[in-house]
Amino acid sequence: MAPSILISEVGPRDGLQSIATTMPTAHKLRWVDALVAAGLREIEVGSFVPAKLLPQMADVAEVVRHAVARHPHITVMALAPNLRGAEAALQAGAHKVTLPVSASEAHSLANVRKTPAAMVQELQAVVQLRAATAPQALIEVGLSTAFGCTLQGAVPEDDVIRLAVQCAEAGVDEVGLSDTTGMANPAQVRRLFTRLRGELGPKAGAAHMHNTRGLGLANCLAAYDVGVRTFDASQGGLGGCPYAPGASGNVVTEDLVFMFEAMGIDTGVDYNLLMAAREALQAGLPDEPLYGMTPLAGLPKGWQPAA
């Protein structure tokens, strides 16, 4: 039987691009391999952006090709901020391309130098490109700053839902909501995901939560309670956003897996092998601090996973 939920590991992209250190390519490949061995079925392995802007991602095409060739049974995902990046991602063989569309105009201009309306037009071009070159690939939108913006402040929920509908109408396969700035709370998460699922049905996508104010797991659980079944997480809690000051890392994969498994909800992830992947991550970034309460405390005595 398939696991009950999908943990989408975003550390190799969201985590690595948010730190100054560049992980050597060989270590990236070993880390991705270890994550697959642990049971992660969807991994965002990099971002197709100019190397001069993010040297951490200069080897992204090589990482995608490695993951696709060695692990054809998983979903190899990459982020692309525009049509050019999407074209490179599809050429490299990515199974899914994620585009960042921000609900906050201030964040959108800072992050991709386009308004949200212009990004919807970019989406339409990417969908047309996909149809012509890689019709089997999936196109996903992570709706950034859906729960608030450190640059703009509050983001009206009606604006978030309106933009999500526009993205879906542009032809993408999924639209998820991202707490880019770590401003979300569980009541807000329930409201927005309930509305999103009501408007988009099966196109309503992942919950991408940050742990900036310690509410990451609570927000994931709130999303689960209203029907969300895909959750982004980053091993070791790496991540953030250079255009969202003060937004610390993503929900820690190890903690999220433990929470769901302890509740009897099958993630398909082997916790011991997930810790082995954490060792592979630390080997590639020996001076980078890693986070997580469960890795620090260890598993409870007699603990058994859901599966």
C-alpha angles and dihedrals in degrees: 000000000000117000116264096242139021121235107202108203111217100169097105088059112021093032101044097043090054097061130068095231119087114221112223112252094241090056091048091054092049091049093050090048090051092050090052090048088054091058103261106153100188123040129177098214102182152326128264100223130129111287090227089063098041112016087176087073099045091111096046096119091054092049092049093049091049094049094046094048097043100036109033092156095067131066109257108203133188134182121235122181095200147005094282092053092046091052090053092047093051091046089053089054103252111172093211132023120202121203121197111229114176124214088205114074091206092054092043092055091047095045105039103004091239134100118247089254091054090050090055088056088049088053091054090053091049091050090052090049091050091051091052100042113018111013092169093062123097125230118210133183122210103201101219125211089014091149101039142317131239089212101042101023119216117024113208112241091224089059091052094051093043091053092046090055091049090052092050091048089052087068106258119147100226139016117196132180122242127201089207094168101038093242099124126113128196096255090052091047091053092049097048097043091046089054093043093052091046092053101037105027110189092005091068104109145186134339109234107190132179125208098219094129098026096261100107098108093040090053092049090052090049089053091048090052091060095047108275111144103174121072130181117219138165125222111244090009093274117161147070136150127273089213095050106067113215096013105135128196134315127266108294110254092215093054094044093051091048093049095052095041091049088054091054094255111136115229097174089234123125106222096207091051089046088058089050088055089051088057089052089052092050091048089057093045104031094166098044117100115235124205138210137118097219095053088051097046099034127220118309116260110273093010115163126193122236097250 
